[in-house]
Amino acid sequence: MRRVAFIGLGNMGRPMAAALARAGVETRGIDLNASLVKAAAEDGVIAASSLRDAIGGAEVAITMLQSGDQTLAVWSEIAPEARGKLLIDCSTIDVESARGAHRLAQANGALSVDAPVSGGVAGAKAATLTFMCGGEAAAFAAAQPVLEHMGAHVLHCGDAGMGQAAKICNNLMLGVTMIATAEAFVLAERLGLSHRALFEAASISSGQSWSLTSYCPAPELVPTSPANNDYRPGFMSALMLKDLRLAQEAAARAGAASPLGAAATQLYALHQAAGQGGADFSSIIKLIRGEPSERGQS
Ligand code: NAD
């Protein structure tokens, strides 16, 4: 694979495209925001003038966008130019839209993979993302070496849409465990138990989780935790809310019970309404603690 088109150079897309360029892959990037295209050029990503310009001559096109509607809009434009090529969508979107994108590719003779990621901006910068992939075996085999330039783990989760299914199930667990961890730290505060004592006990006991030991919502316990940095993201509360809503929609469609996911969705909706959508999702501890919201202060 010699040339890749990269569409969507935002918080995640820019460092992912940069990782491809670093690996020696000719990477043509495009974004609706021209300043992001300019910034990506500093990382060795060649500016494309249009979607057609980006995909012309490329064997692979990667999209990293915000929503299913955006993926379907872009794939509707690029699929007719994609016969014999491979299309990869790394955005986190709903399973139905992902399947619609696969159908567009198939109808135009292209291979396709849904490949949402875990690992955040830090993982994108370090090229250590986990990719959860859905699609035919041949499409996955073609995508794997491309994705390995940007990630540490590239997993085949099943057929079309199953990468998205794995991602929203993972983030359902993450949202719920983060809230549970925050509740435990606030309870400890009320009981007079220090943050450090709870951390040391729970991190080697059955309360252990990634939310506790890699991303603790209380400060000064995990060096890389956004709690040490005034809850600057990281992974924004608004994006966690989006992913929890995707999980709730999927659960409703599939007839699966998701009572804690429903509660987590409502708590993140309240947190967003309190003006915290742009803060890291571990800042949910402020809501649990009952700290006054920025909007509530006079
Ligand atoms: P972002 O908003 O920073 O980037 C998306 C980019 O897509 C924007 O720059 C936008 O201008 C561009 N775009 C939209 N429509 C376009 C079009 N038609 N043509 C060209 N460019 C277009 O978002 P992000 O934080 O990079 O997240 C991207 C996806 O990755 C989301 O689905 C998100 O849920 C998922 N994700 C994000 C994180 C994270 O930590 N930020 C972690 C895992 C997964």
Short mmCIF file of C-alpha atoms and ligand atoms in Angstrom, two decimals:
data_model
loop_
_atom_site.label_atom_id
_atom_site.label_comp_id
_atom_site.label_asym_id
_atom_site.label_seq_id
_atom_site.Cartn_x
_atom_site.Cartn_y
_atom_site.Cartn_z
CA MET A 1 0.00 0.00 0.00
CA ARG A 2 1.57 3.24 -1.16
CA ARG A 3 -1.03 5.97 -0.80
CA VAL A 4 -3.82 6.62 1.71
CA ALA A 5 -6.55 9.27 1.67
CA PHE A 6 -7.37 10.52 5.18
CA ILE A 7 -10.70 12.34 5.60
CA GLY A 8 -11.32 14.16 8.91
CA LEU A 9 -8.22 15.69 10.53
CA GLY A 10 -9.70 16.59 13.94
CA ASN A 11 -8.45 15.68 17.43
CA MET A 12 -8.03 12.02 16.49
CA GLY A 13 -7.62 12.17 12.70
CA ARG A 14 -4.67 14.54 12.68
CA PRO A 15 -2.36 12.41 14.87
CA MET A 16 -3.53 9.23 13.11
CA ALA A 17 -2.71 10.67 9.67
CA ALA A 18 0.62 11.89 11.08
CA ALA A 19 1.44 8.33 12.23
CA LEU A 20 0.81 7.03 8.71
CA ALA A 21 3.04 9.74 7.22
CA ARG A 22 5.78 8.91 9.80
CA ALA A 23 5.57 5.27 8.69
CA GLY A 24 6.42 6.35 5.14
CA VAL A 25 2.91 6.04 3.67
CA GLU A 26 2.00 8.87 1.26
CA THR A 27 -0.99 10.35 3.10
CA ARG A 28 -3.35 12.89 1.51
CA GLY A 29 -5.55 14.61 4.06
CA ILE A 30 -8.70 16.68 3.89
CA ASP A 31 -11.05 18.35 6.38
CA LEU A 32 -13.90 20.87 6.11
CA ASN A 33 -11.77 23.07 8.37
CA ALA A 34 -8.92 24.38 6.19
CA SER A 35 -6.78 25.32 9.22
CA LEU A 36 -6.64 21.64 10.23
CA VAL A 37 -5.41 20.66 6.75
CA LYS A 38 -2.70 23.30 7.05
CA ALA A 39 -1.73 22.08 10.53
CA ALA A 40 -1.55 18.45 9.32
CA ALA A 41 0.88 19.50 6.58
CA GLU A 42 3.39 20.21 9.39
CA ASP A 43 3.21 16.47 10.17
CA GLY A 44 3.94 15.47 6.57
CA VAL A 45 0.29 15.01 5.49
CA ILE A 46 -0.21 16.30 1.93
CA ALA A 47 -3.16 18.70 1.57
CA ALA A 48 -5.88 17.40 -0.80
CA SER A 49 -8.11 19.96 -2.52
CA SER A 50 -11.26 17.78 -2.62
CA LEU A 51 -12.50 14.31 -1.68
CA ARG A 52 -11.94 13.25 -5.30
CA ASP A 53 -8.38 14.61 -5.19
CA ALA A 54 -7.75 12.78 -1.89
CA ILE A 55 -8.94 9.40 -3.13
CA GLY A 56 -7.58 9.56 -6.70
CA GLY A 57 -4.48 7.33 -6.84
CA ALA A 58 -4.98 6.08 -3.28
CA GLU A 59 -5.48 2.36 -2.56
CA VAL A 60 -7.10 3.04 0.81
CA ALA A 61 -9.38 5.79 2.16
CA ILE A 62 -9.86 6.31 5.92
CA THR A 63 -12.63 8.44 7.46
CA MET A 64 -12.44 9.80 11.03
CA LEU A 65 -15.63 11.85 11.47
CA GLN A 66 -18.10 12.71 14.22
CA SER A 67 -21.31 10.89 13.31
CA GLY A 68 -23.03 8.24 11.18
CA ASP A 69 -24.59 10.96 9.00
CA GLN A 70 -21.15 12.41 8.25
CA THR A 71 -19.70 8.98 7.40
CA LEU A 72 -22.62 8.18 5.08
CA ALA A 73 -22.37 11.60 3.39
CA VAL A 74 -18.63 11.21 2.73
CA TRP A 75 -18.85 7.53 1.72
CA SER A 76 -21.69 8.39 -0.74
CA GLU A 77 -19.23 10.73 -2.47
CA ILE A 78 -16.13 8.54 -2.39
CA ALA A 79 -17.65 5.07 -3.00
CA PRO A 80 -18.26 5.71 -6.73
CA GLU A 81 -14.49 6.46 -7.03
CA ALA A 82 -13.50 3.43 -4.95
CA ARG A 83 -13.80 0.37 -7.21
CA GLY A 84 -11.06 -2.09 -6.19
CA LYS A 85 -10.03 0.07 -3.23
CA LEU A 86 -10.43 -0.36 0.55
CA LEU A 87 -12.62 2.02 2.61
CA ILE A 88 -12.10 2.15 6.40
CA ASP A 89 -14.29 4.15 8.80
CA CYS A 90 -12.62 4.77 12.18
CA SER A 91 -15.37 7.08 13.54
CA THR A 92 -17.58 5.90 16.42
CA ILE A 93 -21.07 5.65 14.89
CA ASP A 94 -24.25 3.58 15.18
CA VAL A 95 -24.29 0.00 13.91
CA GLU A 96 -27.05 0.70 11.34
CA SER A 97 -25.13 3.57 9.70
CA ALA A 98 -21.98 1.42 9.68
CA ARG A 99 -23.86 -1.32 7.86
CA GLY A 100 -25.22 1.29 5.41
CA ALA A 101 -21.65 2.43 4.72
CA HIS A 102 -20.58 -1.18 4.03
CA ARG A 103 -23.51 -1.54 1.58
CA LEU A 104 -22.38 1.61 -0.28
CA ALA A 105 -18.86 0.18 -0.62
CA GLN A 106 -20.10 -3.23 -1.73
CA ALA A 107 -22.41 -1.73 -4.37
CA ASN A 108 -19.40 0.08 -5.85
CA GLY A 109 -16.97 -2.86 -5.83
CA ALA A 110 -14.90 -1.67 -2.85
CA LEU A 111 -13.75 -3.58 0.25
CA SER A 112 -14.85 -2.02 3.56
CA VAL A 113 -14.14 -2.19 7.29
CA ASP A 114 -15.68 -0.40 10.27
CA ALA A 115 -12.76 0.17 12.66
CA PRO A 116 -13.60 2.42 15.62
CA VAL A 117 -10.80 3.00 18.08
CA SER A 118 -10.05 3.01 21.78
CA GLY A 119 -7.08 4.85 23.29
CA GLY A 120 -7.97 8.51 22.79
CA VAL A 121 -5.78 11.35 21.58
CA ALA A 122 -2.79 10.10 23.60
CA GLY A 123 -3.08 6.68 21.92
CA ALA A 124 -3.42 8.31 18.51
CA LYS A 125 -0.27 10.40 19.09
CA ALA A 126 1.71 7.38 20.29
CA ALA A 127 0.24 5.11 17.55
CA THR A 128 -0.91 2.66 20.23
CA LEU A 129 -4.67 2.66 19.48
CA THR A 130 -6.85 -0.45 19.66
CA PHE A 131 -8.91 -0.94 16.48
CA MET A 132 -12.13 -2.98 16.72
CA CYS A 133 -12.95 -4.10 13.19
CA GLY A 134 -16.03 -5.39 11.43
CA GLY A 135 -16.19 -6.67 7.86
CA GLU A 136 -15.38 -9.61 5.60
CA ALA A 137 -12.18 -11.56 6.27
CA ALA A 138 -10.59 -10.32 3.02
CA ALA A 139 -11.33 -6.69 3.90
CA PHE A 140 -9.92 -7.14 7.41
CA ALA A 141 -6.77 -8.78 6.02
CA ALA A 142 -6.27 -5.77 3.72
CA ALA A 143 -6.94 -3.25 6.52
CA GLN A 144 -4.72 -4.84 9.18
CA PRO A 145 -1.29 -3.66 7.90
CA VAL A 146 -2.62 -0.11 7.38
CA LEU A 147 -4.12 0.08 10.88
CA GLU A 148 -0.98 -1.39 12.47
CA HIS A 149 0.85 1.84 11.56
CA MET A 150 -1.53 3.68 13.93
CA GLY A 151 -2.22 1.12 16.64
CA ALA A 152 -0.92 -1.57 18.95
CA HIS A 153 -3.94 -3.91 18.65
CA VAL A 154 -6.04 -4.61 15.54
CA LEU A 155 -8.92 -6.98 16.32
CA HIS A 156 -11.42 -8.65 13.97
CA CYS A 157 -14.73 -8.60 15.90
CA GLY A 158 -16.99 -10.08 13.18
CA ASP A 159 -18.98 -9.05 10.13
CA ALA A 160 -20.07 -5.57 9.01
CA GLY A 161 -20.91 -3.34 12.01
CA MET A 162 -19.38 -5.60 14.67
CA GLY A 163 -16.45 -3.23 15.26
CA GLN A 164 -18.99 -0.54 16.20
CA ALA A 165 -20.88 -3.06 18.35
CA ALA A 166 -17.67 -3.88 20.28
CA LYS A 167 -16.86 -0.18 20.70
CA ILE A 168 -20.24 0.85 22.13
CA CYS A 169 -20.33 -2.18 24.46
CA ASN A 170 -16.84 -1.24 25.69
CA ASN A 171 -17.81 2.39 26.26
CA LEU A 172 -21.00 1.34 28.07
CA MET A 173 -18.74 -0.48 30.58
CA LEU A 174 -16.38 2.51 30.73
CA GLY A 175 -19.13 5.08 31.38
CA VAL A 176 -20.71 2.99 34.13
CA THR A 177 -17.40 2.09 35.86
CA MET A 178 -16.28 5.72 35.79
CA ILE A 179 -19.46 6.83 37.56
CA ALA A 180 -19.19 3.97 40.09
CA THR A 181 -15.55 4.89 40.77
CA ALA A 182 -16.49 8.56 41.24
CA GLU A 183 -19.30 7.58 43.65
CA ALA A 184 -16.86 5.52 45.72
CA PHE A 185 -14.38 8.41 46.01
CA VAL A 186 -17.14 10.85 47.05
CA LEU A 187 -18.42 8.35 49.63
CA ALA A 188 -14.84 7.98 50.94
CA GLU A 189 -14.64 11.78 51.33
CA ARG A 190 -17.86 11.78 53.40
CA LEU A 191 -16.58 8.88 55.54
CA GLY A 192 -13.22 10.53 56.21
CA LEU A 193 -11.29 7.91 54.21
CA SER A 194 -8.42 9.46 52.20
CA HIS A 195 -8.36 9.23 48.41
CA ARG A 196 -4.96 7.50 48.60
CA ALA A 197 -6.13 4.88 51.11
CA LEU A 198 -9.12 3.99 48.93
CA PHE A 199 -6.94 3.90 45.81
CA GLU A 200 -4.33 1.64 47.39
CA ALA A 201 -6.94 -0.77 48.74
CA ALA A 202 -9.25 -0.93 45.71
CA SER A 203 -6.50 -1.08 43.09
CA ILE A 204 -5.41 -4.49 44.46
CA SER A 205 -8.94 -5.60 45.40
CA SER A 206 -12.13 -6.48 43.56
CA GLY A 207 -13.04 -2.80 42.92
CA GLN A 208 -10.12 -2.54 40.47
CA SER A 209 -10.87 -1.25 36.96
CA TRP A 210 -9.28 0.81 34.17
CA SER A 211 -11.27 3.83 35.41
CA LEU A 212 -9.51 3.49 38.77
CA THR A 213 -5.93 2.51 37.93
CA SER A 214 -5.41 4.18 34.52
CA TYR A 215 -7.75 7.19 34.69
CA CYS A 216 -8.61 7.86 38.33
CA PRO A 217 -11.26 10.62 38.69
CA ALA A 218 -9.57 11.82 41.94
CA PRO A 219 -6.32 13.79 41.44
CA GLU A 220 -2.70 12.95 42.35
CA LEU A 221 -3.07 9.16 42.22
CA VAL A 222 -2.46 8.26 38.54
CA PRO A 223 0.13 10.46 36.77
CA THR A 224 -1.64 10.60 33.37
CA SER A 225 -5.13 11.18 34.79
CA PRO A 226 -6.96 14.33 33.50
CA ALA A 227 -7.99 14.91 37.16
CA ASN A 228 -4.41 16.23 37.66
CA ASN A 229 -4.96 18.76 34.87
CA ASP A 230 -8.25 20.39 35.88
CA TYR A 231 -10.16 17.70 33.89
CA ARG A 232 -8.98 18.97 30.51
CA PRO A 233 -9.72 16.20 27.94
CA GLY A 234 -8.69 13.43 27.31
CA PHE A 235 -12.07 12.17 26.29
CA MET A 236 -14.81 14.78 26.47
CA SER A 237 -18.01 14.20 28.47
CA ALA A 238 -19.98 15.12 25.33
CA LEU A 239 -18.38 12.22 23.43
CA MET A 240 -19.06 9.81 26.30
CA LEU A 241 -22.70 10.96 26.22
CA LYS A 242 -22.79 10.33 22.47
CA ASP A 243 -21.42 6.79 22.90
CA LEU A 244 -23.80 5.99 25.79
CA ARG A 245 -26.73 7.16 23.64
CA LEU A 246 -25.51 4.90 20.81
CA ALA A 247 -25.46 1.99 23.29
CA GLN A 248 -28.99 2.84 24.51
CA GLU A 249 -30.33 3.02 20.93
CA ALA A 250 -28.66 -0.30 20.11
CA ALA A 251 -30.05 -1.89 23.30
CA ALA A 252 -33.57 -0.68 22.48
CA ARG A 253 -33.33 -2.01 18.94
CA ALA A 254 -31.91 -5.36 20.07
CA GLY A 255 -34.33 -5.73 23.00
CA ALA A 256 -31.49 -5.87 25.56
CA ALA A 257 -31.91 -4.50 29.09
CA SER A 258 -29.43 -1.75 29.97
CA PRO A 259 -30.57 -0.15 33.23
CA LEU A 260 -27.15 1.11 34.37
CA GLY A 261 -26.40 2.37 30.85
CA ALA A 262 -29.68 4.31 30.98
CA ALA A 263 -28.74 5.87 34.33
CA ALA A 264 -25.22 6.70 33.08
CA THR A 265 -26.70 8.36 29.97
CA GLN A 266 -28.94 10.58 32.13
CA LEU A 267 -26.05 11.52 34.45
CA TYR A 268 -23.82 12.53 31.52
CA ALA A 269 -26.77 14.48 30.01
CA LEU A 270 -27.09 16.39 33.31
CA HIS A 271 -23.33 16.97 33.37
CA GLN A 272 -23.46 18.36 29.83
CA ALA A 273 -26.44 20.57 30.75
CA ALA A 274 -24.33 21.92 33.63
CA GLY A 275 -21.76 23.15 31.10
CA GLN A 276 -19.29 20.26 31.44
CA GLY A 277 -19.61 18.74 27.94
CA GLY A 278 -16.13 19.93 27.01
CA ALA A 279 -14.50 18.66 30.22
CA ASP A 280 -12.98 15.21 30.49
CA PHE A 281 -15.56 12.51 31.26
CA SER A 282 -13.88 11.73 34.60
CA SER A 283 -15.11 15.18 35.77
CA ILE A 284 -18.45 13.42 36.41
CA ILE A 285 -17.08 13.22 39.99
CA LYS A 286 -18.02 16.93 40.32
CA LEU A 287 -21.67 16.13 39.57
CA ILE A 288 -21.66 13.26 42.08
CA ARG A 289 -20.02 15.51 44.68
CA GLY A 290 -22.72 18.14 44.10
CA GLU A 291 -20.23 20.84 43.15
CA PRO A 292 -22.00 23.95 41.84
CA SER A 293 -22.02 24.02 38.02
CA GLU A 294 -20.33 26.84 36.11
CA ARG A 295 -23.76 27.86 34.79
CA GLY A 296 -25.20 27.86 38.29
CA GLN A 297 -22.64 30.31 39.66
CA SER A 298 -23.46 33.99 39.72
P1 NAD B 1 -13.32 16.04 15.77
O1 NAD B 1 -14.61 16.77 15.76
O2 NAD B 1 -12.13 16.68 16.39
O3 NAD B 1 -12.91 15.64 14.24
C1 NAD B 1 -13.82 15.30 13.21
C2 NAD B 1 -13.40 16.09 11.98
O4 NAD B 1 -14.18 15.68 10.85
C3 NAD B 1 -13.65 17.61 12.12
O5 NAD B 1 -12.41 18.30 12.02
C4 NAD B 1 -14.59 17.94 10.95
O6 NAD B 1 -14.34 19.20 10.36
C5 NAD B 1 -14.29 16.80 10.00
N1 NAD B 1 -15.36 16.58 8.99
C6 NAD B 1 -16.68 16.45 9.20
N2 NAD B 1 -17.32 16.27 8.02
C7 NAD B 1 -16.37 16.29 7.06
C8 NAD B 1 -16.38 16.17 5.63
N3 NAD B 1 -17.53 16.05 4.95
N4 NAD B 1 -15.22 16.24 4.95
C9 NAD B 1 -14.05 16.42 5.61
N5 NAD B 1 -13.95 16.54 6.97
C10 NAD B 1 -15.10 16.47 7.68
O7 NAD B 1 -13.62 14.63 16.45
P2 NAD B 1 -12.55 13.60 17.08
O8 NAD B 1 -12.38 13.86 18.54
O9 NAD B 1 -11.36 13.54 16.18
O10 NAD B 1 -13.41 12.25 16.97
C11 NAD B 1 -13.62 11.60 15.73
C12 NAD B 1 -14.34 10.29 15.99
O11 NAD B 1 -13.56 9.45 16.84
C13 NAD B 1 -15.69 10.48 16.71
O12 NAD B 1 -16.61 9.59 16.14
C14 NAD B 1 -15.36 10.13 18.16
O13 NAD B 1 -16.50 9.64 18.86
C15 NAD B 1 -14.30 9.06 17.98
N6 NAD B 1 -13.36 8.92 19.11
C16 NAD B 1 -12.81 10.03 19.70
C17 NAD B 1 -11.94 9.86 20.77
C18 NAD B 1 -11.30 11.06 21.46
O14 NAD B 1 -10.67 10.88 22.52
N7 NAD B 1 -11.43 12.27 20.91
C19 NAD B 1 -11.58 8.58 21.22
C20 NAD B 1 -12.12 7.47 20.57
C21 NAD B 1 -13.01 7.66 19.51
#
